[in-house]
Structures are given as C-alpha cells and as structure tokens.
Coordinates of C-alpha atoms and ligand atoms in Angstrom, one line a residue:
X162 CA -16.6 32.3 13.4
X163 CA -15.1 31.6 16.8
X164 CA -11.5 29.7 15.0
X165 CA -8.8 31.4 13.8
X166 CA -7.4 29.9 10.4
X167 CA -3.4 29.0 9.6
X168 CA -3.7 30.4 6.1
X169 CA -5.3 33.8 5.5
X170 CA -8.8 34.0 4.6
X171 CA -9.9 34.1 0.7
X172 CA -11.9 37.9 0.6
X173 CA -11.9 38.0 -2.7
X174 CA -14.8 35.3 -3.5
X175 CA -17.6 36.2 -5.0
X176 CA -21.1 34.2 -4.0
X177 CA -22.3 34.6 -7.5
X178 CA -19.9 31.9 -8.4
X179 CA -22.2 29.7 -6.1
X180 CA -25.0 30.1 -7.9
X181 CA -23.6 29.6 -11.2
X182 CA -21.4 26.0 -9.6
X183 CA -25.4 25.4 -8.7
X184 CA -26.4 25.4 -12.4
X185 CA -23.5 23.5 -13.8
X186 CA -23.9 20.1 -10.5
X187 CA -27.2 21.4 -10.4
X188 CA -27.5 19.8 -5.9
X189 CA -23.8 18.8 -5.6
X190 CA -22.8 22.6 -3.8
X191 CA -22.4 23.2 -0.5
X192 CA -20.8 26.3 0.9
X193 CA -21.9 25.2 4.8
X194 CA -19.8 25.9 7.5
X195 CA -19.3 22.6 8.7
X196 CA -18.5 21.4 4.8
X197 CA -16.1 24.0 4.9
X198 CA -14.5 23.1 7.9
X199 CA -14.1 19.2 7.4
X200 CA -12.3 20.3 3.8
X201 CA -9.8 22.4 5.5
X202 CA -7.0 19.8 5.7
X203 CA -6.1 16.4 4.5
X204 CA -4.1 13.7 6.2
X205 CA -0.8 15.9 6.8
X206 CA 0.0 15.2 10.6
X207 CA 0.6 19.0 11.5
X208 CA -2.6 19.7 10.2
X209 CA -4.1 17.7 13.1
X210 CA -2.1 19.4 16.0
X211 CA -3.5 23.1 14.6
X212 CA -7.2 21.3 14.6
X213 CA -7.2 20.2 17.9
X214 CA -6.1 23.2 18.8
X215 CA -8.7 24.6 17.6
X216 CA -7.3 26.7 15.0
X217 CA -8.3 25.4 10.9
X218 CA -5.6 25.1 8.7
X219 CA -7.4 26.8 5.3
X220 CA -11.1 27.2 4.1
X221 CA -12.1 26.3 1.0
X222 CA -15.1 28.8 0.1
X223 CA -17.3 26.2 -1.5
X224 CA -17.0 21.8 -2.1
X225 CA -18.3 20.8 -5.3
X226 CA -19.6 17.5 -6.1
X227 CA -18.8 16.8 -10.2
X228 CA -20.5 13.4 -11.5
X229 CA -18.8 13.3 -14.5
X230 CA -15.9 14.7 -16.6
X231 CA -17.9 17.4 -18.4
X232 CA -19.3 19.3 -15.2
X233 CA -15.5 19.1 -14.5
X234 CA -14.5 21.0 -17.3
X235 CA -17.9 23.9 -16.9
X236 CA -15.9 24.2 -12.9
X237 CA -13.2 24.9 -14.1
X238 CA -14.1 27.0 -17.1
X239 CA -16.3 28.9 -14.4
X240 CA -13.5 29.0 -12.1
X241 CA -11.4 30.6 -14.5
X242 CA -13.7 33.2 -15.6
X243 CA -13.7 34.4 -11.7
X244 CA -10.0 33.9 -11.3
X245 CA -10.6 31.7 -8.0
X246 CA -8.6 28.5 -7.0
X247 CA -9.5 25.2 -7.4
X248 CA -8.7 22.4 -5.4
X249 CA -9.1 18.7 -6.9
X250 CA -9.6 16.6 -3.7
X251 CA -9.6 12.1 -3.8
X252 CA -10.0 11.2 0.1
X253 CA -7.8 14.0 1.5
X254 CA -5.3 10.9 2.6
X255 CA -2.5 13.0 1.5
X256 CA 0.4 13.7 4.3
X257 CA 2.2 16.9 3.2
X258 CA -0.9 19.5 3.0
X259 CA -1.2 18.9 -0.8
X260 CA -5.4 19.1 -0.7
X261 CA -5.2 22.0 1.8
X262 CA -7.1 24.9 -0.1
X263 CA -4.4 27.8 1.1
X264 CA -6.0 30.2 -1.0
X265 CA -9.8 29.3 -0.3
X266 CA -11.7 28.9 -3.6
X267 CA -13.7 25.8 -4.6
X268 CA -12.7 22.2 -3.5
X269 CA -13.5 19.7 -6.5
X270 CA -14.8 16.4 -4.4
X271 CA -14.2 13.2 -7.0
X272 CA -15.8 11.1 -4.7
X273 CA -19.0 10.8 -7.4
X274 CA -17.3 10.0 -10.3
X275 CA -16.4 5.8 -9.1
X276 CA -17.6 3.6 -11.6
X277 CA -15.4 1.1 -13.3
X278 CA -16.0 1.9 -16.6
X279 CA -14.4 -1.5 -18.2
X280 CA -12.2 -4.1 -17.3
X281 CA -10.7 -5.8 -20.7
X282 CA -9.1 -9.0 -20.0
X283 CA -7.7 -9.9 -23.4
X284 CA -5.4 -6.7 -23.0
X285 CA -5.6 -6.7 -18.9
X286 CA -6.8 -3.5 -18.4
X287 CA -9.1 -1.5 -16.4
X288 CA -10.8 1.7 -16.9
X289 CA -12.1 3.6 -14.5
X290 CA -13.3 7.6 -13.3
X291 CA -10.8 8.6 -11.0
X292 CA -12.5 9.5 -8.0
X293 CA -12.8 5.5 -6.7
X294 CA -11.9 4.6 -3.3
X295 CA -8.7 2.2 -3.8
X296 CA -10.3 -0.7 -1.6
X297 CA -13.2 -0.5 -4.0
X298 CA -11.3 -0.8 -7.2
X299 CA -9.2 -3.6 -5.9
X300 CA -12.2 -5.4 -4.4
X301 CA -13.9 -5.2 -8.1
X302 CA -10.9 -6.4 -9.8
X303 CA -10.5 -9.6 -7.0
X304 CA -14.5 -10.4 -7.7
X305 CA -13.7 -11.0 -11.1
X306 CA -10.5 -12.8 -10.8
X307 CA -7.7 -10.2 -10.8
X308 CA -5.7 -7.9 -8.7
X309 CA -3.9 -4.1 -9.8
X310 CA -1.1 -5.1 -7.9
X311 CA -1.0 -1.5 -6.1
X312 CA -1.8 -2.0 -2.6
X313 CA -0.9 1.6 -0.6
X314 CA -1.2 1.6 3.0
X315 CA -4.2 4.1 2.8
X316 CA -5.7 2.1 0.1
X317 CA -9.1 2.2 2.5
X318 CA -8.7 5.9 2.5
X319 CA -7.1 7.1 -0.9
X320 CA -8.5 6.9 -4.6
X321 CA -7.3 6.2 -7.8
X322 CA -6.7 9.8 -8.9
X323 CA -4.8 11.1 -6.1
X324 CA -2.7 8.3 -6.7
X325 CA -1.8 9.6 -10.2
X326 CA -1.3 13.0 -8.8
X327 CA 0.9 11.8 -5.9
X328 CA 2.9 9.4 -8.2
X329 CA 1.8 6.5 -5.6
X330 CA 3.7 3.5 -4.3
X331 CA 1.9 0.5 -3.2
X332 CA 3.5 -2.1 -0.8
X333 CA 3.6 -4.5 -3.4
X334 CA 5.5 -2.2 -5.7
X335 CA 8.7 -4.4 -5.8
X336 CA 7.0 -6.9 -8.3
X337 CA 4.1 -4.8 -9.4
X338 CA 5.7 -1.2 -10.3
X339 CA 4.9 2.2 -9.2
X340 CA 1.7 4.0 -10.1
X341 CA 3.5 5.1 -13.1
X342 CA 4.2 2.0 -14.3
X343 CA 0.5 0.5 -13.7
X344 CA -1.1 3.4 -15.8
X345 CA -1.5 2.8 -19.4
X346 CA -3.5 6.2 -20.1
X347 CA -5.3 8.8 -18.9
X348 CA -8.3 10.8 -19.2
X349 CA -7.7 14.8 -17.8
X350 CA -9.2 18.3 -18.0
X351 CA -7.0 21.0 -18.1
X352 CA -6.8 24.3 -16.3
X353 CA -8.5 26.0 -19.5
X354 CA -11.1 23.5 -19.2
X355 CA -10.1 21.7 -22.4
X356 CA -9.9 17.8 -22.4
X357 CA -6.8 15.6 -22.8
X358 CA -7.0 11.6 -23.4
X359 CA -4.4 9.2 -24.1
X360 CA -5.0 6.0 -25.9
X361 CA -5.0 2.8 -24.0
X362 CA -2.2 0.7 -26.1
X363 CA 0.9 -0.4 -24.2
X364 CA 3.3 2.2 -25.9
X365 CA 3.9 4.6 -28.6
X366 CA 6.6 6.3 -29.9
X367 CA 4.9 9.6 -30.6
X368 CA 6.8 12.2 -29.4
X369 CA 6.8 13.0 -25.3
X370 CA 3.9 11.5 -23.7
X371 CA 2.1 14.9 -22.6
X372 CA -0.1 13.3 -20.5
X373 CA 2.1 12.1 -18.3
X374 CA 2.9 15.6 -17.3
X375 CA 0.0 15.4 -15.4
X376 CA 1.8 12.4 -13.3
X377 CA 2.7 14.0 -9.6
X378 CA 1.3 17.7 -10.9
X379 CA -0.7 17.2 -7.4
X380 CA -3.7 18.8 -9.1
X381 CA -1.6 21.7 -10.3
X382 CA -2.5 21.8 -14.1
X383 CA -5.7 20.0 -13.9
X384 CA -8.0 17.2 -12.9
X385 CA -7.6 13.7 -13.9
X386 CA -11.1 12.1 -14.4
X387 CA -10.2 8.8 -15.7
X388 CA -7.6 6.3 -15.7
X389 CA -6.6 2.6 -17.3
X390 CA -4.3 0.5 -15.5
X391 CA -2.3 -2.6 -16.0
X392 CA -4.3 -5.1 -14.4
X393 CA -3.0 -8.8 -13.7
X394 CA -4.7 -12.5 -13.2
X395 CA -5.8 -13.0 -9.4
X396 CA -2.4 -14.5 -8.1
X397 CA -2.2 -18.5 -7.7
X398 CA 0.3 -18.8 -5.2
X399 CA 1.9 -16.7 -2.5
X400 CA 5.0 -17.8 -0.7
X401 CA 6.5 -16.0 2.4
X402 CA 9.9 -16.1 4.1
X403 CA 11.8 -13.7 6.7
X404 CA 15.5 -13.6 8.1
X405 CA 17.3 -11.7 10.8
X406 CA 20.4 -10.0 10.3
X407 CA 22.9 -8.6 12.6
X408 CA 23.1 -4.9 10.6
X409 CA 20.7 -2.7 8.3
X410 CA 23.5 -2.8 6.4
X411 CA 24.0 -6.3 5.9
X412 CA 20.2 -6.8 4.9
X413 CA 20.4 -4.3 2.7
X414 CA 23.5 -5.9 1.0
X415 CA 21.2 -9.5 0.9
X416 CA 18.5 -7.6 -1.6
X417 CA 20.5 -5.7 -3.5
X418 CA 22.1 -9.1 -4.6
X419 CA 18.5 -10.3 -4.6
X420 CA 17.4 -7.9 -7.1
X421 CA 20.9 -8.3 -9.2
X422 CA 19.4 -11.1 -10.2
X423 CA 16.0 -10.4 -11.5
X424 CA 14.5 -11.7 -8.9
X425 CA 11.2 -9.5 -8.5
X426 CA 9.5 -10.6 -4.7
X427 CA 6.2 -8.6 -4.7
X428 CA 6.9 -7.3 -0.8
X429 CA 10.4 -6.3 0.5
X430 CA 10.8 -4.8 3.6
X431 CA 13.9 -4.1 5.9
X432 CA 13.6 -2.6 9.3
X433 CA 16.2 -1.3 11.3
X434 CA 17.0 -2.1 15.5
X435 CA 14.6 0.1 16.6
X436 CA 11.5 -0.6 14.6
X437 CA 12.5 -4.3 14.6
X438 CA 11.9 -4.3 18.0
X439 CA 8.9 -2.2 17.9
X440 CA 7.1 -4.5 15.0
X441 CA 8.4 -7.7 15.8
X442 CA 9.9 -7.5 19.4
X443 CA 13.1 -8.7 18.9
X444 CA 16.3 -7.0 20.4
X445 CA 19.2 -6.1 18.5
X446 CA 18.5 -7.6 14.7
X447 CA 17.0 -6.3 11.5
X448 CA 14.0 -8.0 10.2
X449 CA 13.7 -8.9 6.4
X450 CA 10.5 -9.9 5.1
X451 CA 10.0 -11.2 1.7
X452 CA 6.5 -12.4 -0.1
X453 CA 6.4 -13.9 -3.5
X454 CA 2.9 -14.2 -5.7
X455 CA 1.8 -15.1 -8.7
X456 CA 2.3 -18.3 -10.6
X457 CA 3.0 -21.1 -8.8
X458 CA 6.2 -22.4 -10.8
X459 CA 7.7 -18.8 -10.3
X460 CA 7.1 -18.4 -6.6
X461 CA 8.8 -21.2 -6.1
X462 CA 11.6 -20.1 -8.4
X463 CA 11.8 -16.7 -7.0
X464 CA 11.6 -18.1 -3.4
X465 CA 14.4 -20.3 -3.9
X466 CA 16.6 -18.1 -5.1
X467 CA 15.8 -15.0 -2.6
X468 CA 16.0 -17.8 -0.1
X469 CA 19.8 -18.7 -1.2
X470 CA 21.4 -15.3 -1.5
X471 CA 19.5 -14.9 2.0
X472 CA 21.6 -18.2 3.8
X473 CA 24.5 -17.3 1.8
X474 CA 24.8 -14.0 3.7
X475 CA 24.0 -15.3 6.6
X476 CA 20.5 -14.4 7.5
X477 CA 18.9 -16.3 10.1
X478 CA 15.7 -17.8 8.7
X479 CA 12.4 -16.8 10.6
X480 CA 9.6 -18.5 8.8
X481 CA 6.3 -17.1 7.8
X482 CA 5.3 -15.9 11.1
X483 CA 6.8 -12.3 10.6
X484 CA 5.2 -11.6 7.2
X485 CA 1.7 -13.1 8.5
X486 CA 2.3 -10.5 11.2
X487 CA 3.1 -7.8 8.9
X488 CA 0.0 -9.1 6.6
X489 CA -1.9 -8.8 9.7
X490 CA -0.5 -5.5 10.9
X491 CA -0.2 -3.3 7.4
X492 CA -2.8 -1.2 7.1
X493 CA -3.0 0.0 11.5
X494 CA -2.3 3.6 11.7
X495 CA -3.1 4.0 15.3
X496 CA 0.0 5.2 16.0
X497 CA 0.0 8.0 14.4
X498 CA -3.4 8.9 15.8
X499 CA -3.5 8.2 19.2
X500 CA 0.1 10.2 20.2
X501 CA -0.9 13.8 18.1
X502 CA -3.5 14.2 21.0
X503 CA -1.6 13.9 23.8
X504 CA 0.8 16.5 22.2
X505 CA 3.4 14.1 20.7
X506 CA 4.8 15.4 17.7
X507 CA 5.0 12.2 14.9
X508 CA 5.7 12.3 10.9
X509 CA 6.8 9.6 8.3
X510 CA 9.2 11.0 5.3
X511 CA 10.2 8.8 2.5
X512 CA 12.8 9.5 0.4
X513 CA 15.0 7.4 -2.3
X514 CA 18.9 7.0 -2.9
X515 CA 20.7 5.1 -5.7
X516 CA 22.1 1.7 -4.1
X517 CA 26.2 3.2 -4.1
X518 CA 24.9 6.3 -1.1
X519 CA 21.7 4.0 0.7
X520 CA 23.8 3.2 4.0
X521 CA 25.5 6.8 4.4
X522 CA 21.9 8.5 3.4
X523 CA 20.2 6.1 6.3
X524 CA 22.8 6.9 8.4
X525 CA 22.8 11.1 8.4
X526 CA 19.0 11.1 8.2
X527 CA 18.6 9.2 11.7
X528 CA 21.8 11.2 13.2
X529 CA 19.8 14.4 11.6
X530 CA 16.9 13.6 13.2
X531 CA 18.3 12.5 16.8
X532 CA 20.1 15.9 16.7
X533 CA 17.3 18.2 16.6
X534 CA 15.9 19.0 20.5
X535 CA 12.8 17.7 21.6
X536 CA 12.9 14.0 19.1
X537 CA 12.6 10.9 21.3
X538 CA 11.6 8.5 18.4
X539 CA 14.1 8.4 15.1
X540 CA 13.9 5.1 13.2
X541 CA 13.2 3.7 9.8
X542 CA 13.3 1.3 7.0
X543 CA 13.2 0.1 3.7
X544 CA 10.1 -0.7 1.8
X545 CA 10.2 -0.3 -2.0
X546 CA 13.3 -2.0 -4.2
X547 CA 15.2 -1.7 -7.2
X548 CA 18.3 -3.3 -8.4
X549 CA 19.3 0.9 -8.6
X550 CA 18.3 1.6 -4.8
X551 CA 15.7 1.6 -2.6
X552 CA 13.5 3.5 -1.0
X553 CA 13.9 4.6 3.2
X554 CA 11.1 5.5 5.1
X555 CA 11.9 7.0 8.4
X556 CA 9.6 8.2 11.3
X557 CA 10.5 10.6 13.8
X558 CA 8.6 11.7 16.9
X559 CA 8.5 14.2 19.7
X560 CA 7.9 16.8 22.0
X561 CA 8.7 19.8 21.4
X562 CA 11.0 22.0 23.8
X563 CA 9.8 25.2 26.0
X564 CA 9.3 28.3 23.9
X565 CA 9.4 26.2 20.3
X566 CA 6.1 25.9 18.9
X567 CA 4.6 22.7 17.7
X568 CA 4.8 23.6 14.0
X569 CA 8.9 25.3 14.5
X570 CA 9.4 21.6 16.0
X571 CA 8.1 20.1 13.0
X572 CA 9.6 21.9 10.7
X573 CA 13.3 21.8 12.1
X574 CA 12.9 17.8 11.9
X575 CA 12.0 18.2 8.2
X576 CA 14.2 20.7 7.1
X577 CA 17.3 18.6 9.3
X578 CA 15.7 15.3 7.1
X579 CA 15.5 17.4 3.8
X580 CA 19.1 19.1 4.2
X581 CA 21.0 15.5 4.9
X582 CA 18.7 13.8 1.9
X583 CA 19.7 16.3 -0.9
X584 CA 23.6 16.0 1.1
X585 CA 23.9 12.3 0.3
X586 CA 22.4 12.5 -2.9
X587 CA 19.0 11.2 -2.2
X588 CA 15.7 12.8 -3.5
X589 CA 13.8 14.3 -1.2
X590 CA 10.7 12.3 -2.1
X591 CA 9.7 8.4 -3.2
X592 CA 6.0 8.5 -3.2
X593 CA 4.2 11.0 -0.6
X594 CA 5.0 14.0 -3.6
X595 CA 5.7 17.7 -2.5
X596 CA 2.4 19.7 -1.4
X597 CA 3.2 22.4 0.6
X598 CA 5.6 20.5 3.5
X599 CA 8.3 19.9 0.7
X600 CA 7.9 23.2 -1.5
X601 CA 10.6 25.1 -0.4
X602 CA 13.0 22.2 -1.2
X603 CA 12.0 21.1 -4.5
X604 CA 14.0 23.9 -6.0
X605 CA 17.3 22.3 -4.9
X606 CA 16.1 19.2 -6.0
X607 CA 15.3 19.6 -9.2
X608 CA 17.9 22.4 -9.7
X609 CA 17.8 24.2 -13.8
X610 CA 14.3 21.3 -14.0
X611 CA 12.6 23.5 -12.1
X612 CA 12.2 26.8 -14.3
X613 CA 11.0 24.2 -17.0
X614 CA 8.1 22.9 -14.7
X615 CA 7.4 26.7 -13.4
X616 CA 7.1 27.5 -17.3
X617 CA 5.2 24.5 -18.2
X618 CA 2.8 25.4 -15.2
X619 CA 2.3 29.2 -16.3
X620 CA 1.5 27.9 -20.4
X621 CA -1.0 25.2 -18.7
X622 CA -2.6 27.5 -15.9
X623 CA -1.9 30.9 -16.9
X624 CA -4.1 32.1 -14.0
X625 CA -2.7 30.0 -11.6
X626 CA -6.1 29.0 -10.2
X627 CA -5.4 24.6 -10.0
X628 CA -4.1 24.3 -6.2
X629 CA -2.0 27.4 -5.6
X630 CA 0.4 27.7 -3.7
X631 CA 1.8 24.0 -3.9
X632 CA 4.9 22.8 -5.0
X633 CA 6.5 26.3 -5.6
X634 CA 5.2 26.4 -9.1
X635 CA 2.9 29.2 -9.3
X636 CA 3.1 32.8 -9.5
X637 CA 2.8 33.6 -6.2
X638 CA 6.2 32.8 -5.3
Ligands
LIG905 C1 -2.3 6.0 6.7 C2 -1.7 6.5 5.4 C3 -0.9 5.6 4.7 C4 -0.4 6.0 3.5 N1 0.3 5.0 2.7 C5 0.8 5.4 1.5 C6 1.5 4.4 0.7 O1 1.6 3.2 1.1 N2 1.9 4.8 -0.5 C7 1.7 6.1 -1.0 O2 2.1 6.4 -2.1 N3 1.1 7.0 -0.2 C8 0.6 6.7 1.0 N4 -0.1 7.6 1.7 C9 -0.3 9.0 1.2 C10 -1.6 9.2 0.4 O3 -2.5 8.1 0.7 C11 -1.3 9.2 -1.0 O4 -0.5 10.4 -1.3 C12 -2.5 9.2 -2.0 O5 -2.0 9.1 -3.3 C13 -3.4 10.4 -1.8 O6 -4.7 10.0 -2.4 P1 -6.0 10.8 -2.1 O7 -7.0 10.3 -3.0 O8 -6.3 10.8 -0.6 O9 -5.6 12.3 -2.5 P2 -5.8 13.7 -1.7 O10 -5.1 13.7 -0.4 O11 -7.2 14.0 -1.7 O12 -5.0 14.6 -2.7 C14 -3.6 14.5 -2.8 C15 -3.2 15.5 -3.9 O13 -3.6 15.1 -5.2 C16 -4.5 16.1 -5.8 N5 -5.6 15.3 -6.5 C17 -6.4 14.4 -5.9 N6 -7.2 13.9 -6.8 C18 -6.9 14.4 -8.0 C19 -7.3 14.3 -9.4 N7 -8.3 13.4 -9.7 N8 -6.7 15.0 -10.3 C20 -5.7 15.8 -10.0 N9 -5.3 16.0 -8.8 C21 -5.8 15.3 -7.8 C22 -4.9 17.0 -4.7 O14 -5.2 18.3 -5.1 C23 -3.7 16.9 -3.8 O15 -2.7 17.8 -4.2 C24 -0.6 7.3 3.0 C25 -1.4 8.1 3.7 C26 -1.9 7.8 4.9 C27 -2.8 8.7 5.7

C-alpha cells in the first residue's frame, strides 16, 4: 500500500468473515484493492481534496453485493456475530461523509436490489427495493403515466434508499413534500438482523410509527430494503413565471405571502445578488422563479394568484426564459468539480429557519462565512418553502491561507456556518442529514433529544456495528 488513509486502518478484521459473506451472496464479494479503494468516500467535497492528494479517506475491508432482503439480514447477522461495521451504501452521492466506512468493516452495495416491485394506481403507489437509481424509478413511473414528484439534484446519482436515510428533499418539494411525506411504508432489517415492515395504507393511528425511526438514521440502525411512495398522475400542464426584485428580503416577503395562501407552486427558488448574477447574469436583483404543474385548471389558478401577490409587491416580471434556464441548468455540478482540482476549496450547506428569523439567519451565515480567511465565494439562496419558513442553501468557496491546511479551512467555514445557524434559531440541517461533517453539532441541536436517540440507537444496535462513528450516536463517543 503506497496511500496513507484519513481514518485509521480496521486491524481487527478477520478474513474468515469473507468466506462465510461468500456463502451467504454466494459471487457478490470482493475484497480487491481497487474495490476497496473506489468505496473509501462518497460525494463529501473534502473527501475529494484528501484523494487527489493522494491520501484515502477510510477502507472498507470487503463490498458486498445483497440481491435481496434475506441475504441482507444473514450480513448482518454474520456481521454481528464478528462484531465488525457495516456500511449500507445507495450511490455514495452523499455530501457530508455519511457512507465513509471510518471503521473499515463490510460495505453493503444496494445497487442489485432495483426492481419495482408494483406500482398500484387505484391507491397511487409504488413499491420498490431500495437500492434503485432515482433517474430509473422516475423514468419507470413517467413510461407508465406518472411522476413521484421527488426530483433531487443527484437524482442521476442517488437511490431511493439513501434518500430515506438522508430524509431527502427534491426540487419539486414545495408542491410534492419531502421524502417523508412521499413514503407511505417501509420494508427494513434491523441491526439484529430481524425484519421490520409497515403496511402500505395512508395512516394509522397505532401508536408511534416505529418505522419511521429508521427515517434520517443514515444507516445507523439498519438497512432499508424496500419502500412505497405516494405516486401522482403524469402532470397535464406546467406553467412557469419569474420576477426580479430589488432585495432577498423583499422576495422572500412575496412567497411567504404566496404560501399564506395555500398556494403550493411545485418549484420556488430565490437567489440572492451574487448568485443572481452568477445563474442568470443580471447585476444587482434577486431572481424568483416559480413553476406550477399538474392539472390544468389549477396551474392556472395557482399561477394567477402567485402571479398577483408577485406585481403587488412589486416584482418585475421576467417570463419563462429564467425557469427554462434553470430547467435547463439543474442538474450541472461542474462547479463543484472542476475548482477542487486546482485547489479551490468549495461546499454547499443547507440549513432551515422558521419564517419570523429567515432574513437575520441569511444574513449572519453569509457575514460568518465572509469572515473566515481564505473565502472568496459566500452566497446563497432559497430553494424549499413552507408557509413556516424556508429552507437557505449557501455555498462558500476558497483558498485556504499559508500554514492552514485544506481540511482546518474547511472546517472553520462549517463550524462559523453551524455556530451562527444554531444562534439565529435555524437547524443545522434541511436535507443533506448529519454523517460525520455535522456530528459534533447535532448535540446542540437536538439538546435533552439527543440522549433519547443515543438510547434508542444502543437498544436497536447494541454492538454498534451499522455505520459507526456517524452522527455522534454510538458508543464510541
Ligand atoms: C450533485 C449533488 C446534488 C445533490 N442534490 C441533493 C438534493 O437536491 N436533495 C437532497 O436531499 N440531497 C441532495 N444531494 C445529497 C445526496 O444525493 C442525498 O443525500 C442522497 O439522499 C444520498 O443518496 P445515496 O443513495 O447516494 O446515498 P449514499 O451516499 O450512498 O448514503 C448516504 C447515507 O445513507 C445510508 N444509506 C444508503 N442507503 C441506505 C439504505 N438502503 N438503508 C439504510 N441506510 C442507507 C448510508 O450509509 C449513508 O449514511 C446531492 C448530492 C450531490 C452530489
């Protein structure tokens, strides 16, 4: 081996456990160098800086394949025999480290389990095994005539069960809902290896819904192996409309009045001076873009209205050029990928805050992120909506100063993001989840809650093999 690794080295692995992986996806083990190396990170932009410098975040010890839910449960029964970590893996499009193995152990692949097991229009629902790629499930559902109405911007690169793990939101999640509102039930196996499954009905009152524990557990307490979502008839009619306004603040103002009044577009999205310039090249406004879908007679209703409270606060109408733009646009992440190599330091952070603190939480977040040394790029915007709040998302960029490491860099941007969140009352995430970049904060976010989830975590995984050493929860801290 001729790379150092970020995270220490697992010495405690035994190779028998190969052998006996081997017997339960008899083929579908690989404990190859190279498999090992390409399994070492997800999508989390530091991640990337230590690999091109040639260093590799964590190695797993062995991938595993599963092609169904019961070789699922014999890994993780084996895994717990042998006390060794597991990591459930989707696509590894995850930004905050939460598929890095840390601790080594065996990296759980979904990518075999895809199929759509059934869609049932009377009820619209769809049922499928968690590992499918999000572009596939949505390109199923548009063959035969409907859409899931969650629409990431990885959704080429992410899959339905790290979506439920994450607690996903989809650009479309103004109308649509969040991935907790989409799911109807789930299919899981637990850290014992036992099976959980709730019923597909729309609700129950039956007590707290257990499953749901398993919600943005980030493969904590077990592996989610199947899922049925809310599905809904392929939209009929899709209406789009921007405006320009002088302030963040005054745009902001325009949808919270939108959303007072029930008015649910399927896209809203707000961006501030700096990216407006940088999406849309125009100096000194804030863009608005607003798309409606669905049936025709409510498009037109909902357009109308978002349309009024727009003039009435004096947004300057831009047509449907921006939103085509943005259509065009959503789903390019060269950005990201082109400055890492030439030793620019980038990240997104998305955070939420209830309507009454949204302007003074924008506010100290870009002054937070402007005041750390080295940051050349602080901007954001707004892309998820309630008529509670809204949801920032901010990017920051850099280079870091003489003597201050890449990762020290990072991290004083985060923790100066984190510290003015949890300040103004925000929470410290909206839909990216915790992993191992947010850990050391979820403690102060969640205050007494956290003891509850650290006990709820030891009853569920009393050897603490799913993921450790995410999200503060296991015994290690
Ligand atoms: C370019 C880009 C754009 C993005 N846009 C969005 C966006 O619009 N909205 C959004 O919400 N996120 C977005 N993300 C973040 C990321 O795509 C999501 O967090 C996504 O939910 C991760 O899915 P994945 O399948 O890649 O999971 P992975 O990265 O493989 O895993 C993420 C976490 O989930 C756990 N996990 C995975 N599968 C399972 C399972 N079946 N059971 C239990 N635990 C599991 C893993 O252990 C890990 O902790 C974006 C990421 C990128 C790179």
């Amino acid at each position: 081996m001729v790379y150092g690794t970020v995270y220490p080295k697992n010495e405690t692995f035994d190779k028998r456990i190969i052998e006996q992986l081997n017997s339960i996806v008899p083929g579908g083990v690989s404990d190859k160098e190279a498999d090992r190396i390409v399994y070492s990170k997800d999508y989390w932009p530091i991640a990337l800086r230590w690999y091109l410098d040639g260093t590799v975040p964590a190695l797993p010890d062995c991938i595993v394949w599963p092609e169904n839910a019961e070789q699922v449960a014999g890994i993780i029964k084996l895994a717990n025999d042998w006390r060794t970590p597991v990591v459930p893996y989707g696509e590894g499009s995850g930004v905050v480290g939460g598929a890095v193995p840390v601790k080594g152990g065996i990296v759980v692949d979904m990518r075999k389990m895809d199929r759509v097991v059934e869609i049932d229009d009377a009820s619209l629902m769809v049922t499928a095994q968690t590992g499918i790629n999000g572009m596939n499930l949505e390109r199923h559902l548009d063959r035969e005539g409907y859409t899931m109405g969650h629409i990431p911007q990885s959704l080429y690169c992410s899959s339905l069960g790290g979506w439920l793990a994450c607690r996903a939101a989809g650009q479309f999640s103004t109308k649509y809902g969040k991935i907790e509102d989409i799911v109807v039930a789930i299919e899981a196996v637990l850290a014992d290896g036992s099976f959980i499954k709730s019923k597909a009905v729309p609700r129950s009152s039956t007590g707290p819904s257990v499953e749901r524990l398993l919600l943005g557990s980030e493969g904590t307490l077990g592996i989610i192996t199947e899922a049925t979502l809310k599905i809904w008839p392929y939209p009929e009619e899709r209406a789009m409309v921007s405006f320009i306004f002088d302030s963040i603040s005054h745009a902001l103002e325009t949808v919270r009045k939108i959303m007072r009044k029930n008015v649910y577009p399927a896209v809203v999205r707000i961006y501030d001076k700096n990216e407006t310039l940088r999406h849309f090249y125009i100096k000194n406004k804030c863009m608005l873009i607003l798309l409606m879908e669905g049936d025709k007679e409510l498009v037109k209703l909902e357009k109308g209205i978002s349309v009024k409270v727009c003039k009435s606060e004096d947004g300057n109408e831009c047509g449907e050029e921006p939103v085509l733009h943005w259509l065009d646009m959503r789903f390019n992440v060269k950005e990201s990928s082109e400055f890492t190599p030439k030793g620019f330091i980038f990240d997104t952070v998305e955070v939420s805050s209830g309507w009454k603190n949204a302007m003074s939480l924008y506010k100290a977040i870009i002054q937070a992120m402007r005041n750390v040394d080295g940051v050349v790029v602080a901007s954001g915007h707004a892309s998820h909506f309630y008529p509670q709040g809204v949801c920032f998302y901010f990017t920051f960029g850099g280079l870091p100063p003489k003597h201050v490491t890449p990762f020290k860099f990072y991290e004083s941007v985060w923790d100066a993001i984190m510290e003015a969140c949890l300040r103004e009352h925000g929470s410290i995430s909206h839909h990216h989840g915790i992993g191992l970049m947010r850990a050391k904060w979820l403690k102060e976010e969640m205050g007494e809650r956290m003891s509850i989830l650290k006990k709820i975590k030891k009853v569920i995984d009393p050897n603490n093999i799913m993921n450790p050493g995410k999200m503060g929860v296991g015994n290690e801290e």
